[in-house]
Coordinates of C-alpha atoms and ligand atoms in Angstrom, one line a residue:
M1 CA 46.3 -21.4 36.8
T2 CA 43.9 -22.2 33.6
K3 CA 43.5 -25.5 32.9
V4 CA 42.9 -27.6 29.8
A5 CA 42.4 -30.9 29.8
I6 CA 43.3 -33.0 25.4
I7 CA 40.7 -36.3 25.5
G8 CA 43.7 -38.5 23.2
A9 CA 47.3 -38.4 21.8
G10 CA 46.2 -38.9 17.9
P11 CA 47.1 -36.7 15.3
C12 CA 44.7 -34.1 17.1
G13 CA 45.2 -34.2 20.5
L14 CA 49.6 -34.1 19.4
S15 CA 48.1 -30.8 16.7
A16 CA 46.3 -30.0 20.1
L17 CA 49.6 -30.4 22.4
R18 CA 51.6 -28.2 19.0
S19 CA 49.6 -25.3 18.8
F20 CA 50.2 -24.7 23.2
E21 CA 54.0 -25.2 22.3
Q22 CA 53.9 -23.2 19.0
A23 CA 52.4 -20.3 21.8
E24 CA 54.6 -20.7 24.7
K25 CA 57.5 -20.3 22.6
K26 CA 56.7 -17.2 21.7
G27 CA 56.9 -16.7 24.5
E28 CA 53.2 -16.5 25.7
K29 CA 51.5 -17.9 28.7
I30 CA 49.8 -20.7 28.3
P31 CA 47.1 -23.5 30.3
E32 CA 47.7 -26.3 32.1
I33 CA 47.2 -28.8 30.3
V34 CA 46.7 -32.2 30.2
C35 CA 46.4 -35.1 27.9
F36 CA 44.8 -38.5 28.2
D37 CA 45.8 -41.4 26.2
K38 CA 44.2 -44.8 26.7
Q39 CA 46.9 -45.9 24.5
E40 CA 50.7 -46.4 25.8
D41 CA 51.8 -45.0 23.6
W42 CA 50.7 -41.2 21.5
G43 CA 50.3 -40.9 17.9
G44 CA 47.0 -42.4 17.9
L45 CA 46.2 -45.1 14.6
W46 CA 49.2 -44.8 13.4
N47 CA 50.9 -45.9 16.1
Y48 CA 50.0 -50.0 14.5
S49 CA 49.2 -52.7 17.2
W50 CA 48.4 -56.2 15.9
R51 CA 46.0 -56.8 18.7
T52 CA 41.6 -57.0 18.5
G53 CA 39.0 -56.9 20.3
S54 CA 40.3 -56.2 24.0
D55 CA 43.4 -55.5 25.0
Q56 CA 45.3 -56.4 28.0
Y57 CA 42.8 -54.3 30.6
G58 CA 39.7 -55.8 29.3
D59 CA 39.8 -52.1 27.6
P60 CA 38.3 -52.2 23.3
V61 CA 41.7 -51.6 21.0
P62 CA 40.9 -48.9 19.9
N63 CA 43.2 -48.9 16.7
S64 CA 41.8 -49.7 13.0
M65 CA 45.2 -50.1 11.5
Y66 CA 46.6 -52.8 9.5
R67 CA 50.4 -54.0 8.0
Y68 CA 51.0 -52.7 4.2
L69 CA 48.7 -49.3 4.9
W70 CA 50.2 -46.8 2.1
S71 CA 49.0 -43.3 2.7
N72 CA 45.7 -43.3 0.2
G73 CA 45.8 -39.3 -0.2
P74 CA 49.7 -37.8 -1.7
K75 CA 51.2 -36.6 1.7
E76 CA 51.4 -33.3 -0.2
C77 CA 48.5 -32.6 1.2
L78 CA 48.6 -33.5 5.1
E79 CA 52.3 -31.9 5.1
F80 CA 52.2 -29.7 8.2
A81 CA 53.2 -26.1 7.5
D82 CA 55.3 -25.9 11.1
Y83 CA 57.4 -29.0 10.1
S84 CA 58.0 -30.2 6.4
F85 CA 58.7 -33.4 5.6
D86 CA 61.8 -32.8 4.0
E87 CA 62.9 -30.9 7.1
H88 CA 61.7 -35.1 8.9
F89 CA 63.1 -36.2 6.2
G90 CA 66.5 -34.5 5.0
K91 CA 65.7 -34.4 1.8
P92 CA 61.8 -35.6 -0.6
I93 CA 61.0 -38.7 -0.5
P94 CA 58.2 -40.7 -2.6
S95 CA 53.5 -38.9 -2.1
F96 CA 52.3 -42.1 -0.8
P97 CA 54.3 -42.8 2.3
P98 CA 53.3 -46.2 3.9
R99 CA 52.6 -46.8 7.6
E100 CA 55.8 -46.7 9.4
V101 CA 56.2 -43.2 7.1
L102 CA 54.1 -41.4 8.5
Y103 CA 53.9 -42.3 11.7
D104 CA 57.8 -41.8 12.1
Y105 CA 56.7 -37.6 11.1
I106 CA 53.9 -37.2 12.6
L107 CA 56.2 -38.1 15.9
G108 CA 58.4 -36.2 14.4
R109 CA 57.5 -32.7 15.0
V110 CA 56.3 -33.6 19.2
K111 CA 59.6 -35.5 19.9
K112 CA 61.7 -32.0 19.5
G113 CA 60.1 -30.9 22.8
N114 CA 58.6 -31.9 26.0
L115 CA 55.4 -32.9 25.2
K116 CA 54.9 -36.1 26.4
D117 CA 55.5 -35.1 29.7
K118 CA 51.4 -33.8 29.7
V119 CA 49.8 -37.1 28.1
K120 CA 49.5 -39.6 30.6
F121 CA 49.5 -42.9 28.8
S122 CA 47.1 -45.5 29.8
T123 CA 44.9 -43.7 31.0
T124 CA 40.6 -44.0 29.9
V125 CA 39.0 -41.2 30.5
T126 CA 35.5 -42.4 32.0
S127 CA 33.9 -39.2 31.9
I128 CA 33.2 -35.9 31.6
T129 CA 30.8 -32.9 33.1
Y130 CA 30.5 -29.8 33.8
N131 CA 29.0 -28.0 36.7
G132 CA 28.0 -24.8 34.6
N133 CA 31.8 -23.0 35.9
N134 CA 34.3 -26.5 35.1
F135 CA 33.7 -29.8 33.5
E136 CA 34.7 -32.5 36.0
V137 CA 37.1 -35.1 34.5
T138 CA 37.0 -39.1 35.1
S139 CA 39.7 -41.1 34.4
R140 CA 41.4 -45.4 35.1
D141 CA 45.1 -45.6 35.0
K142 CA 44.5 -49.5 33.4
K143 CA 47.7 -49.7 34.7
D144 CA 47.2 -49.6 38.3
D145 CA 43.2 -49.9 37.8
K146 CA 42.2 -46.6 39.8
P147 CA 40.2 -44.1 38.4
S148 CA 40.7 -40.5 39.5
T149 CA 39.2 -37.5 39.2
D150 CA 40.0 -33.8 38.2
I151 CA 38.3 -30.7 38.0
F152 CA 39.4 -28.3 34.1
D153 CA 38.3 -25.5 32.5
Y154 CA 38.2 -26.7 29.0
V155 CA 37.6 -30.2 27.7
V156 CA 39.6 -30.7 23.7
V157 CA 37.6 -33.9 22.9
A158 CA 40.5 -36.3 20.7
N159 CA 39.5 -39.6 20.6
G160 CA 39.2 -39.8 16.4
H161 CA 36.4 -41.0 15.0
F162 CA 37.6 -44.8 13.0
S163 CA 38.0 -46.5 15.8
V164 CA 34.1 -48.1 16.9
P165 CA 32.6 -50.1 13.8
F166 CA 29.6 -50.0 12.2
I167 CA 28.8 -54.2 12.4
P168 CA 25.1 -54.8 10.0
E169 CA 24.2 -58.4 10.4
Y170 CA 22.9 -59.3 7.2
P171 CA 21.0 -63.0 6.6
G172 CA 23.0 -66.4 6.8
M173 CA 25.9 -64.6 8.8
K174 CA 25.3 -66.7 12.1
S175 CA 25.7 -70.0 9.9
F176 CA 28.3 -68.8 7.1
P177 CA 31.6 -71.8 6.9
G178 CA 34.2 -69.1 6.6
R179 CA 35.4 -65.8 9.0
I180 CA 33.3 -62.6 9.6
L181 CA 35.2 -59.3 10.2
H182 CA 35.0 -55.5 9.9
S183 CA 38.4 -54.2 8.7
H184 CA 38.3 -52.1 12.1
D185 CA 40.1 -56.2 13.0
F186 CA 41.5 -56.5 9.9
R187 CA 45.4 -56.5 10.1
D188 CA 47.3 -58.7 7.5
A189 CA 46.2 -59.2 3.9
E190 CA 48.3 -62.0 4.2
E191 CA 45.7 -63.6 5.8
F192 CA 43.5 -63.4 2.8
R193 CA 46.2 -65.5 0.0
G194 CA 44.7 -67.7 -2.2
K195 CA 41.1 -67.2 -0.7
N196 CA 37.8 -65.9 -2.4
V197 CA 37.4 -62.9 -0.2
V198 CA 34.3 -60.5 -0.7
V199 CA 34.1 -56.7 1.0
L200 CA 30.9 -54.5 2.0
G201 CA 31.4 -50.8 1.3
S202 CA 31.7 -48.3 -0.8
S203 CA 34.6 -46.3 0.4
Y204 CA 38.0 -45.4 1.1
S205 CA 38.3 -49.0 4.1
A206 CA 36.5 -51.3 1.0
E207 CA 39.3 -49.5 -1.7
D208 CA 42.7 -50.4 0.4
V209 CA 40.9 -53.5 1.8
A210 CA 40.1 -55.3 -1.0
L211 CA 43.0 -53.8 -2.6
Q212 CA 45.8 -55.1 0.1
C213 CA 44.3 -58.4 -0.2
H214 CA 44.3 -58.3 -4.3
K215 CA 48.0 -57.6 -4.0
Y216 CA 48.4 -60.2 -1.6
G217 CA 46.7 -63.6 -3.6
A218 CA 44.0 -63.6 -3.2
K219 CA 42.6 -66.0 -4.8
S220 CA 39.7 -63.6 -6.0
V221 CA 37.5 -60.9 -4.4
T222 CA 34.3 -59.2 -5.0
I223 CA 32.8 -55.7 -3.7
G224 CA 29.2 -55.6 -2.3
Y225 CA 28.0 -51.7 -3.2
R226 CA 24.8 -50.5 -1.4
H227 CA 24.1 -47.4 -2.8
N228 CA 27.0 -46.7 -5.4
P229 CA 30.0 -48.8 -6.6
M230 CA 33.5 -47.1 -6.5
G231 CA 33.5 -47.5 -10.5
F232 CA 37.3 -48.2 -10.9
N233 CA 38.3 -50.1 -13.4
W234 CA 39.2 -53.3 -11.2
P235 CA 42.1 -56.1 -11.8
D236 CA 41.7 -59.1 -13.4
G237 CA 40.2 -61.4 -10.2
M238 CA 38.7 -57.9 -8.4
K239 CA 35.1 -56.5 -9.0
E240 CA 31.5 -55.0 -7.7
V241 CA 29.3 -55.7 -7.3
F242 CA 25.4 -54.2 -5.9
H243 CA 24.4 -55.2 -2.8
L244 CA 24.6 -58.6 -0.7
D245 CA 21.0 -60.3 -0.5
R246 CA 22.4 -63.1 1.7
L247 CA 24.9 -65.8 2.9
E248 CA 24.1 -69.7 2.3
G249 CA 26.6 -72.5 3.3
N250 CA 29.7 -70.3 1.8
K251 CA 28.5 -68.6 -1.2
A252 CA 27.8 -64.8 -1.3
I253 CA 24.7 -64.2 -3.3
F254 CA 24.1 -60.2 -4.2
K255 CA 20.8 -58.5 -5.6
D256 CA 22.2 -58.3 -8.5
G257 CA 21.9 -62.1 -8.7
H258 CA 25.2 -62.8 -8.5
I259 CA 26.7 -65.4 -6.6
Q260 CA 29.8 -65.6 -4.7
E261 CA 32.1 -68.6 -3.4
T262 CA 33.0 -67.1 -0.3
D263 CA 35.7 -67.8 2.0
A264 CA 36.2 -64.5 4.1
V265 CA 33.1 -61.6 4.3
I266 CA 34.9 -58.2 5.7
L267 CA 32.7 -55.8 6.3
C268 CA 34.1 -52.3 5.4
T269 CA 30.9 -50.8 6.9
G270 CA 32.2 -47.2 8.3
Y271 CA 32.5 -46.4 12.1
L272 CA 30.6 -44.5 14.7
H273 CA 31.2 -41.2 16.3
H274 CA 31.4 -42.0 20.0
F275 CA 31.5 -40.5 23.4
P276 CA 30.3 -42.7 25.8
F277 CA 32.4 -40.3 28.5
L278 CA 30.6 -37.4 27.5
S279 CA 27.3 -36.6 30.2
E280 CA 24.4 -36.7 26.8
D281 CA 24.0 -32.4 26.5
L282 CA 28.5 -32.5 25.8
K283 CA 27.7 -35.2 23.0
L284 CA 28.2 -35.0 19.6
K285 CA 25.6 -37.3 17.7
T286 CA 26.7 -36.9 14.4
G287 CA 27.4 -39.5 10.9
N288 CA 30.3 -39.3 9.3
R289 CA 29.9 -36.5 7.1
L290 CA 32.5 -33.2 6.6
Y291 CA 30.4 -30.6 8.7
P292 CA 28.8 -32.0 11.8
P293 CA 25.7 -30.4 13.1
K294 CA 26.5 -28.1 16.4
L295 CA 29.8 -27.3 16.2
Y296 CA 30.8 -23.3 15.0
K297 CA 33.9 -23.5 13.3
G298 CA 33.7 -27.7 13.0
V299 CA 35.2 -27.1 16.6
V300 CA 33.4 -25.3 19.7
W301 CA 30.5 -27.0 21.2
Q302 CA 27.5 -25.2 19.6
N303 CA 25.8 -25.2 23.3
N304 CA 29.4 -24.1 25.5
H305 CA 32.4 -22.8 23.6
K306 CA 34.7 -24.6 26.9
L307 CA 34.3 -28.5 24.5
F308 CA 36.0 -28.2 21.4
Y309 CA 35.8 -31.0 19.1
L310 CA 39.2 -31.7 16.7
G311 CA 39.2 -33.6 13.7
M312 CA 35.3 -35.3 13.8
Q313 CA 34.8 -34.4 9.9
D314 CA 35.0 -37.4 7.3
Q315 CA 38.1 -36.0 5.5
F316 CA 40.1 -36.0 2.9
H317 CA 42.1 -32.8 4.7
T318 CA 43.5 -34.3 8.1
F319 CA 46.7 -33.3 9.4
N320 CA 46.9 -29.7 8.0
M321 CA 43.5 -29.1 8.9
F322 CA 44.0 -30.7 12.3
D323 CA 46.9 -27.2 12.8
C324 CA 44.3 -25.3 11.8
Q325 CA 41.7 -26.6 14.6
A326 CA 43.9 -27.1 16.8
W327 CA 45.7 -23.4 16.3
F328 CA 41.7 -21.8 15.9
A329 CA 40.8 -24.0 19.2
R330 CA 43.8 -23.0 21.6
D331 CA 43.4 -19.1 20.6
V332 CA 39.8 -19.4 22.4
I333 CA 40.6 -20.2 25.2
M334 CA 43.5 -18.4 24.7
G335 CA 41.3 -15.9 24.7
K336 CA 42.6 -14.1 21.3
I337 CA 39.5 -15.2 19.2
K338 CA 36.1 -13.8 20.6
I339 CA 33.6 -16.2 20.0
P340 CA 30.3 -14.0 18.5
N341 CA 26.6 -14.5 19.9
D342 CA 24.5 -17.2 19.6
S343 CA 22.3 -15.9 16.2
E344 CA 26.2 -15.7 14.3
I345 CA 27.1 -18.6 15.7
E346 CA 23.7 -20.3 14.3
K347 CA 23.7 -18.7 11.1
D348 CA 27.7 -19.4 10.3
I349 CA 26.8 -23.7 11.2
N350 CA 24.0 -23.7 9.1
K351 CA 26.1 -21.8 6.6
W352 CA 28.4 -24.4 6.3
V353 CA 25.6 -27.6 6.8
S354 CA 23.9 -26.3 4.1
M355 CA 26.4 -25.7 2.0
E356 CA 27.6 -29.7 2.7
E357 CA 24.4 -30.4 2.1
K358 CA 24.3 -29.5 -1.9
L359 CA 27.1 -31.5 -2.0
E360 CA 27.3 -33.7 -5.5
N361 CA 30.5 -35.0 -6.0
P362 CA 34.3 -35.4 -4.8
E363 CA 35.3 -32.1 -7.0
Q364 CA 33.2 -30.3 -5.0
M365 CA 34.0 -32.0 -2.1
I366 CA 37.3 -31.4 -2.1
D367 CA 36.4 -27.7 -2.8
Y368 CA 34.6 -27.3 -0.1
Q369 CA 37.0 -28.5 2.8
T370 CA 39.9 -26.5 1.7
E371 CA 37.1 -23.9 1.6
Y372 CA 36.3 -24.6 5.4
T373 CA 40.0 -25.5 6.5
K374 CA 41.2 -22.3 4.5
E375 CA 38.9 -19.9 6.0
L376 CA 40.9 -21.9 9.9
H377 CA 43.7 -20.4 9.5
D378 CA 43.1 -17.5 8.2
L379 CA 41.8 -16.6 11.8
S380 CA 44.8 -18.0 13.7
D381 CA 49.0 -17.2 13.0
Y382 CA 49.4 -21.3 11.6
P383 CA 52.1 -20.8 9.3
K384 CA 51.7 -20.3 6.1
I385 CA 50.9 -23.0 3.4
D386 CA 50.0 -23.7 0.1
F387 CA 45.8 -25.1 0.1
E388 CA 45.7 -23.9 -3.6
L389 CA 48.6 -26.3 -4.3
I390 CA 46.8 -28.8 -1.9
R391 CA 42.6 -28.1 -3.6
K392 CA 44.4 -29.1 -7.1
T393 CA 46.7 -31.5 -5.6
F394 CA 43.7 -33.9 -4.4
K395 CA 42.0 -33.0 -7.3
E396 CA 44.7 -34.7 -9.7
W397 CA 45.0 -37.5 -7.1
E398 CA 40.8 -38.5 -7.8
H399 CA 42.2 -38.0 -11.7
H400 CA 45.4 -40.4 -11.0
K401 CA 42.7 -42.9 -9.6
V402 CA 40.0 -42.8 -12.2
E403 CA 43.0 -44.1 -14.8
N404 CA 44.1 -46.8 -12.9
I405 CA 43.3 -47.6 -9.2
M406 CA 46.9 -49.7 -9.0
T407 CA 48.9 -47.4 -10.0
Y408 CA 48.0 -43.6 -8.3
R409 CA 50.6 -44.1 -6.0
N410 CA 52.6 -44.2 -7.9
K411 CA 52.2 -40.6 -8.5
S412 CA 54.8 -37.2 -8.0
F413 CA 53.3 -34.5 -6.0
S414 CA 55.0 -31.2 -4.8
S415 CA 54.9 -30.1 -1.5
P416 CA 52.6 -27.0 -0.9
V417 CA 55.8 -25.8 2.4
T418 CA 59.0 -26.1 0.8
G419 CA 57.9 -26.9 -3.2
S420 CA 59.8 -30.0 -3.9
V421 CA 59.0 -32.7 -5.8
G422 CA 58.8 -35.9 -4.4
P423 CA 60.2 -38.6 -5.9
A424 CA 60.0 -41.9 -8.0
H425 CA 60.0 -44.7 -5.2
H426 CA 62.2 -47.0 -6.2
T427 CA 59.1 -49.4 -7.0
P428 CA 56.1 -49.8 -7.3
W429 CA 52.8 -50.0 -5.0
E430 CA 51.7 -53.0 -6.8
E431 CA 55.2 -54.8 -6.1
A432 CA 56.0 -53.3 -3.3
M433 CA 55.6 -56.7 -0.4
D434 CA 57.9 -54.5 2.5
D435 CA 55.6 -51.3 3.7
S436 CA 59.5 -51.3 6.6
L437 CA 60.6 -47.7 7.0
K438 CA 63.9 -48.6 5.9
A439 CA 63.3 -50.4 2.5
F440 CA 61.0 -48.0 1.9
L441 CA 64.4 -44.5 2.8
N442 CA 65.9 -46.9 1.0
K443 CA 67.3 -46.3 -2.2
Ligands
FAD501 C1 42.2 -47.6 8.2 C2 42.2 -46.4 8.1 C3 42.8 -45.5 7.4 C4 43.4 -44.6 7.0 N1 44.0 -44.2 6.4 C5 44.6 -42.6 6.4 C6 46.1 -42.6 5.5 O1 45.7 -42.5 4.9 N2 46.0 -40.6 5.5 C7 45.5 -40.0 6.1 O2 45.0 -38.4 6.3 N3 44.7 -40.1 7.2 C8 44.5 -41.4 7.7 N4 43.1 -42.5 8.3 C9 41.8 -41.2 8.6 C10 42.2 -40.9 10.6 O3 41.6 -40.8 10.7 C11 43.5 -39.2 10.6 O4 45.2 -40.1 10.2 C12 43.6 -39.9 12.0 O5 44.2 -41.1 12.7 C13 42.8 -38.8 13.2 O6 43.4 -38.8 14.3 P1 42.6 -38.6 15.8 O7 44.0 -38.2 16.5 O8 41.2 -37.5 15.4 O9 42.6 -39.9 16.1 P2 43.1 -41.2 16.4 O10 44.2 -41.5 15.9 O11 42.3 -42.3 16.5 O12 43.3 -41.4 18.1 C14 42.2 -40.5 18.7 C15 43.5 -41.5 19.8 O13 42.5 -41.1 21.3 C16 42.7 -42.2 21.8 N5 41.2 -42.3 22.8 C17 40.6 -42.9 22.3 N6 39.0 -43.0 23.2 C18 39.4 -41.6 24.7 C19 39.7 -42.0 26.5 N7 38.2 -42.7 27.1 N8 40.4 -41.8 27.0 C20 41.3 -41.8 26.6 N9 41.9 -41.5 25.5 C21 40.9 -41.7 24.2 C22 42.9 -43.2 21.5 O14 43.8 -44.5 22.1 C23 44.0 -42.2 20.1 O15 45.5 -42.5 20.4 C24 43.2 -43.4 7.9 C25 41.4 -43.8 8.6 C26 41.4 -45.1 9.4 C27 40.2 -45.5 10.0
NAP502 N1 45.0 -44.7 4.1 C1 44.6 -45.6 3.7 O1 44.3 -46.0 3.0 C2 43.1 -45.8 4.5 C3 42.7 -47.2 4.1 C4 41.2 -47.6 4.5 C5 40.9 -45.9 5.4 N2 41.3 -45.1 5.4 C6 40.1 -43.7 5.8 O2 39.2 -44.3 7.2 C7 39.1 -43.8 7.2 C8 37.5 -44.4 7.0 O3 36.7 -45.1 5.9 P1 35.7 -46.3 5.9 O4 35.8 -46.5 4.4 O5 36.0 -47.2 7.0 O6 34.0 -46.1 6.3 P2 33.6 -44.6 5.6 O7 34.1 -43.9 4.7 O8 32.3 -44.2 6.8 O9 32.5 -45.8 4.6 C9 32.0 -46.3 5.2 C10 30.9 -47.7 4.0 O10 29.6 -48.4 4.3 C11 29.4 -48.3 3.8 N3 28.1 -49.3 3.9 C12 27.1 -49.1 5.8 N4 26.6 -49.6 6.2 C13 26.5 -50.6 5.1 C14 26.0 -51.7 5.1 N5 24.3 -51.8 5.7 N6 26.2 -52.4 4.1 C15 27.2 -52.3 3.3 N7 28.3 -51.4 3.1 C16 27.6 -50.5 3.6 C17 28.9 -47.5 3.1 O11 28.5 -46.7 1.9 P3 26.9 -46.2 1.5 O12 28.0 -45.0 0.9 O13 25.9 -47.4 0.3 O14 26.5 -45.7 2.6 C18 30.5 -46.5 3.0 O15 30.6 -46.7 1.3 C19 38.8 -42.7 5.5 O16 39.1 -41.2 6.7 C20 39.6 -43.4 4.7 O17 40.4 -42.3 4.4 C21 42.6 -44.6 4.1

């Protein structure tokens, strides 16, 4: 029987499991599937952990989520086509849920069947090689500290790419008297109440970690961008300045001459695509971009069509894009989609990469990833979903952020699956201190 290994039981791995389950429900004969996850439970980053550094087995903690994280995009943009928010919660819910609510939703559809039996938890995949015919996958059961090796026909890599932090060094860090951490290790903004905080970066982590610190009572928040400022209308107590030059004692000195006393520096400097378990010939090498190279349809490894990567793109679209990728990979594995010849593959990849290189602003990037996801969607039987509405919602969301970065999470959008409109949340985001599922759903 054909055997498929899935590495990771985060949203992408779960999309893969779900895709096979759906085919089986339609009476198709599916391959044998083994999913590995190094965490004790499924959900990937959404399975919040208080831990930082390494876990009780000495394995690096993959989790980068923090308490009080709320969705930074409208939930309507990431909704599963085959499992709506309305179906899961039994009623429409507001458009920007906190982490615990999204976690509950992600797990809702996979909990219904017996998919959990297919996952080997607390099991780290340590090596994957290809012998010309099939893959040798070696993993380590962390609880028993025992390695084991098995042979698979296909491998789906779904280990995420926001777990291994990129940590630059600036002069003065060694003698800085305060705390320096990467956003990967940021857990609770309460820690910074009453403190002067410097945040480095100009992307989503910098934006949201800075806002969290402000919301939970930091004395001041100074964001140091390197290339382009985010340029939002920051509230009093927050500012954006140009690039950190050095730390001198507890002073952060920026290249525009700005000097800020600081208690903590939070490096929101992004993550590395990291695949220590893959042999060189199978390893994707890329930064965080919308079309990583060497992936046909963003999914199939150009040099070995039995190897698939899910979710390796920089992400506007998330869960429903992961689903489209998983359904596509499933159909390639099950022989329903034929991979074209090498030159057509090359042409297709080059087309997407060269289009990506011309993108100039977020609107164009949203269009690009929407087109990509739509193309993939058309290739499988993943259920109907209104990508034009999602495109429009993303663009409105961008405008709302520019209008007011403190209030964009109070807006409502309509579902691309059911059409229902998210009700206004009972408490504006800035005042909502309790991010529990109970508080969020409670009227
Ligand atoms: C701080 C933060 C906030 C985010 N917020 C949002 C948001 O609001 N909305 C949104 O849509 N997206 C958000 N994202 C994007 C996020 O990438 C996706 O939501 C999603 O978690 C990606 O799923 P994944 O399965 O690719 O990766 P992950 O969620 O990272 O899951 C990967 C899994 O692989 C496992 N794994 C890794 N290596 C191995 C190994 N060697 N062996 C076995 N298992 C392994 C890990 O344990 C993990 O469970 C956020 C990301 C970050 C970092
Ligand atoms: N739900 C939420 O609210 C939430 C919160 C946080 C994160 N996220 C998600 O997490 C993912 C990762 O986001 P991310 O912001 O961590 O990574 P990212 O989008 O890859 O951005 C990395 C940032 O680091 C900066 N950087 C890199 N090296 C630097 C250096 N030496 N000095 C200063 N800046 C440097 C980059 O700046 P340059 O542009 O100058 O290179 C860029 O702004 C995204 O998918 C995002 O949606 C979501």
